[in-house]
PDB file of C-alpha atoms in Angstrom:
ATOM      1  CA  MET Z   1      10.222  -7.537   8.638  1.00  0.00           C
ATOM      2  CA  ALA Z   2      12.184  -4.708   7.850  1.00  0.00           C
ATOM      3  CA  ASP Z   3      12.318  -6.076   4.678  1.00  0.00           C
ATOM      4  CA  TRP Z   4       9.323  -6.730   3.690  1.00  0.00           C
ATOM      5  CA  GLU Z   5       9.093  -3.524   4.396  1.00  0.00           C
ATOM      6  CA  ASP Z   6      11.656  -2.079   2.046  1.00  0.00           C
ATOM      7  CA  LEU Z   7      10.434  -3.500  -1.072  1.00  0.00           C
ATOM      8  CA  CYS Z   8       7.866  -0.508  -0.779  1.00  0.00           C
ATOM      9  CA  ASN Z   9       8.723   1.655  -3.093  1.00  0.00           C
ATOM     10  CA  ARG Z  10       6.432   4.468  -2.325  1.00  0.00           C
ATOM     11  CA  CYS Z  11       3.718   4.980  -5.073  1.00  0.00           C
ATOM     12  CA  GLY Z  12       1.061   5.528  -2.891  1.00  0.00           C
ATOM     13  CA  GLN Z  13      -1.484   4.067  -4.578  1.00  0.00           C
ATOM     14  CA  CYS Z  14      -2.417   2.029  -1.067  1.00  0.00           C
ATOM     15  CA  CYS Z  15      -2.747   5.865   0.427  1.00  0.00           C
ATOM     16  CA  PHE Z  16      -6.036   7.031  -1.697  1.00  0.00           C
ATOM     17  CA  GLU Z  17      -9.864   5.933  -1.123  1.00  0.00           C
ATOM     18  CA  LYS Z  18     -11.090   2.889  -3.035  1.00  0.00           C
ATOM     19  CA  TRP Z  19     -14.959   2.920  -4.382  1.00  0.00           C
ATOM     20  CA  VAL Z  20     -16.182  -0.127  -3.654  1.00  0.00           C
ATOM     21  CA  GLU Z  21     -18.734  -1.988  -6.375  1.00  0.00           C
ATOM     22  CA  GLU Z  22     -21.618  -4.522  -4.722  1.00  0.00           C
ATOM     23  CA  ASP Z  23     -19.667  -6.171  -6.962  1.00  0.00           C
ATOM     24  CA  GLY Z  24     -16.097  -6.530  -5.387  1.00  0.00           C
ATOM     25  CA  THR Z  25     -15.054  -3.943  -8.558  1.00  0.00           C
ATOM     26  CA  ILE Z  26     -12.340  -1.906  -6.613  1.00  0.00           C
ATOM     27  CA  HIS Z  27     -12.000   1.617  -8.417  1.00  0.00           C
ATOM     28  CA  PRO Z  28      -9.441   3.692  -7.098  1.00  0.00           C
ATOM     29  CA  THR Z  29     -10.120   7.853  -6.592  1.00  0.00           C
ATOM     30  CA  SER Z  30      -8.258  10.543  -6.788  1.00  0.00           C
ATOM     31  CA  ILE Z  31      -8.077  11.528  -2.922  1.00  0.00           C
ATOM     32  CA  PRO Z  32      -5.134  11.066  -0.809  1.00  0.00           C
ATOM     33  CA  CYS Z  33      -5.017  10.083   3.086  1.00  0.00           C
ATOM     34  CA  ARG Z  34      -4.783  13.692   4.961  1.00  0.00           C
ATOM     35  CA  PHE Z  35      -1.884  12.417   5.996  1.00  0.00           C
ATOM     36  CA  LEU Z  36      -0.357  10.745   2.629  1.00  0.00           C
ATOM     37  CA  ASP Z  37       2.676  13.492   1.212  1.00  0.00           C
ATOM     38  CA  ILE Z  38       1.520  13.975  -1.969  1.00  0.00           C
ATOM     39  CA  VAL Z  39       4.324  14.944  -3.431  1.00  0.00           C
ATOM     40  CA  SER Z  40       7.350  12.730  -0.976  1.00  0.00           C
ATOM     41  CA  ARG Z  41       4.355   9.058  -0.723  1.00  0.00           C
ATOM     42  CA  GLU Z  42       5.191   9.323   2.286  1.00  0.00           C
ATOM     43  CA  CYS Z  43       3.490   8.967   5.225  1.00  0.00           C
ATOM     44  CA  LYS Z  44       3.888  12.004   7.660  1.00  0.00           C
ATOM     45  CA  VAL Z  45       2.642   9.854  10.891  1.00  0.00           C
ATOM     46  CA  TYR Z  46       3.324   6.418  10.471  1.00  0.00           C
ATOM     47  CA  HIS Z  47       5.192   5.598  12.997  1.00  0.00           C
ATOM     48  CA  LYS Z  48       1.573   5.695  14.257  1.00  0.00           C
ATOM     49  CA  ARG Z  49      -0.890   5.124  11.579  1.00  0.00           C
ATOM     50  CA  LEU Z  50      -1.964   2.468  12.602  1.00  0.00           C
ATOM     51  CA  ASP Z  51      -3.105   4.102  15.611  1.00  0.00           C
ATOM     52  CA  VAL Z  52      -5.102   7.265  13.903  1.00  0.00           C
ATOM     53  CA  GLY Z  53      -8.234   6.480  13.212  1.00  0.00           C
ATOM     54  CA  GLU Z  54      -7.900   6.151   8.937  1.00  0.00           C
ATOM     55  CA  GLY Z  55      -7.819   2.473   8.339  1.00  0.00           C
ATOM     56  CA  CYS Z  56      -4.837   1.415   7.835  1.00  0.00           C
ATOM     57  CA  VAL Z  57      -3.976  -1.576   7.149  1.00  0.00           C
ATOM     58  CA  LYS Z  58      -0.538  -3.322   8.489  1.00  0.00           C
ATOM     59  CA  LEU Z  59       0.201  -5.541   4.775  1.00  0.00           C
ATOM     60  CA  THR Z  60       2.179  -8.219   5.660  1.00  0.00           C
ATOM     61  CA  PRO Z  61       2.488 -11.245   2.961  1.00  0.00           C
ATOM     62  CA  LYS Z  62      -0.208 -12.831   4.052  1.00  0.00           C
ATOM     63  CA  LEU Z  63      -2.270 -10.192   3.675  1.00  0.00           C
ATOM     64  CA  VAL Z  64      -0.700  -9.687   0.976  1.00  0.00           C
ATOM     65  CA  ALA Z  65      -2.182 -12.377  -0.657  1.00  0.00           C
ATOM     66  CA  GLY Z  66      -5.707 -12.690  -0.002  1.00  0.00           C
ATOM     67  CA  VAL Z  67      -6.583  -8.579  -1.225  1.00  0.00           C
ATOM     68  CA  GLN Z  68      -8.192  -7.516  -4.603  1.00  0.00           C
ATOM     69  CA  TRP Z  69      -7.784  -4.281  -3.585  1.00  0.00           C
ATOM     70  CA  LEU Z  70      -3.860  -3.513  -3.878  1.00  0.00           C
ATOM     71  CA  PRO Z  71      -3.002  -2.627  -7.497  1.00  0.00           C
ATOM     72  CA  GLU Z  72      -1.048  -5.397  -9.518  1.00  0.00           C
ATOM     73  CA  ASP Z  73       1.851  -3.435 -10.366  1.00  0.00           C
ATOM     74  CA  CYS Z  74       2.330  -2.724  -6.305  1.00  0.00           C
ATOM     75  CA  ALA Z  75       6.029  -3.561  -5.463  1.00  0.00           C
ATOM     76  CA  TYR Z  76       4.499  -6.198  -2.739  1.00  0.00           C
ATOM     77  CA  ARG Z  77       2.303  -8.507  -4.758  1.00  0.00           C
ATOM     78  CA  GLN Z  78       5.808  -8.640  -7.257  1.00  0.00           C
ATOM     79  CA  PRO Z  79       7.749 -11.531  -6.920  1.00  0.00           C
ATOM     80  CA  PRO Z  80      10.835 -10.973  -4.743  1.00  0.00           C
ATOM     81  CA  GLN Z  81      13.890 -10.441  -6.702  1.00  0.00           C
ATOM     82  CA  LYS Z  82      17.003 -12.079  -6.011  1.00  0.00           C
ATOM     83  CA  LYS Z  83      20.106 -10.454  -4.724  1.00  0.00           C
ATOM     84  CA  GLY Z  84      23.228 -10.804  -7.231  1.00  0.00           C
ATOM     85  CA  ARG Z  85      22.437 -11.512 -10.534  1.00  0.00           C
ATOM     86  CA  ARG Z  86      21.610 -10.164 -13.241  1.00  0.00           C
TER      87      ARG Z  86
END
């Protein structure tokens, strides 16, 4: 699973609050999770992020394939790059 988590490019977009309309339209806000270091874009409590009660979700390939709230340019949503080819 380390390879999966290594895909993250630390954009931090998933750690900002989102406003969801009744029709499912998603609007990102400028309000970060209180544990997001907005300079480094890293979680200050990453090792226990799922236990702190902030609504953090463990991203898996299956989950990412089905959610709409991750931005299109999220590294987890990009097709895997083959190593060793240019």
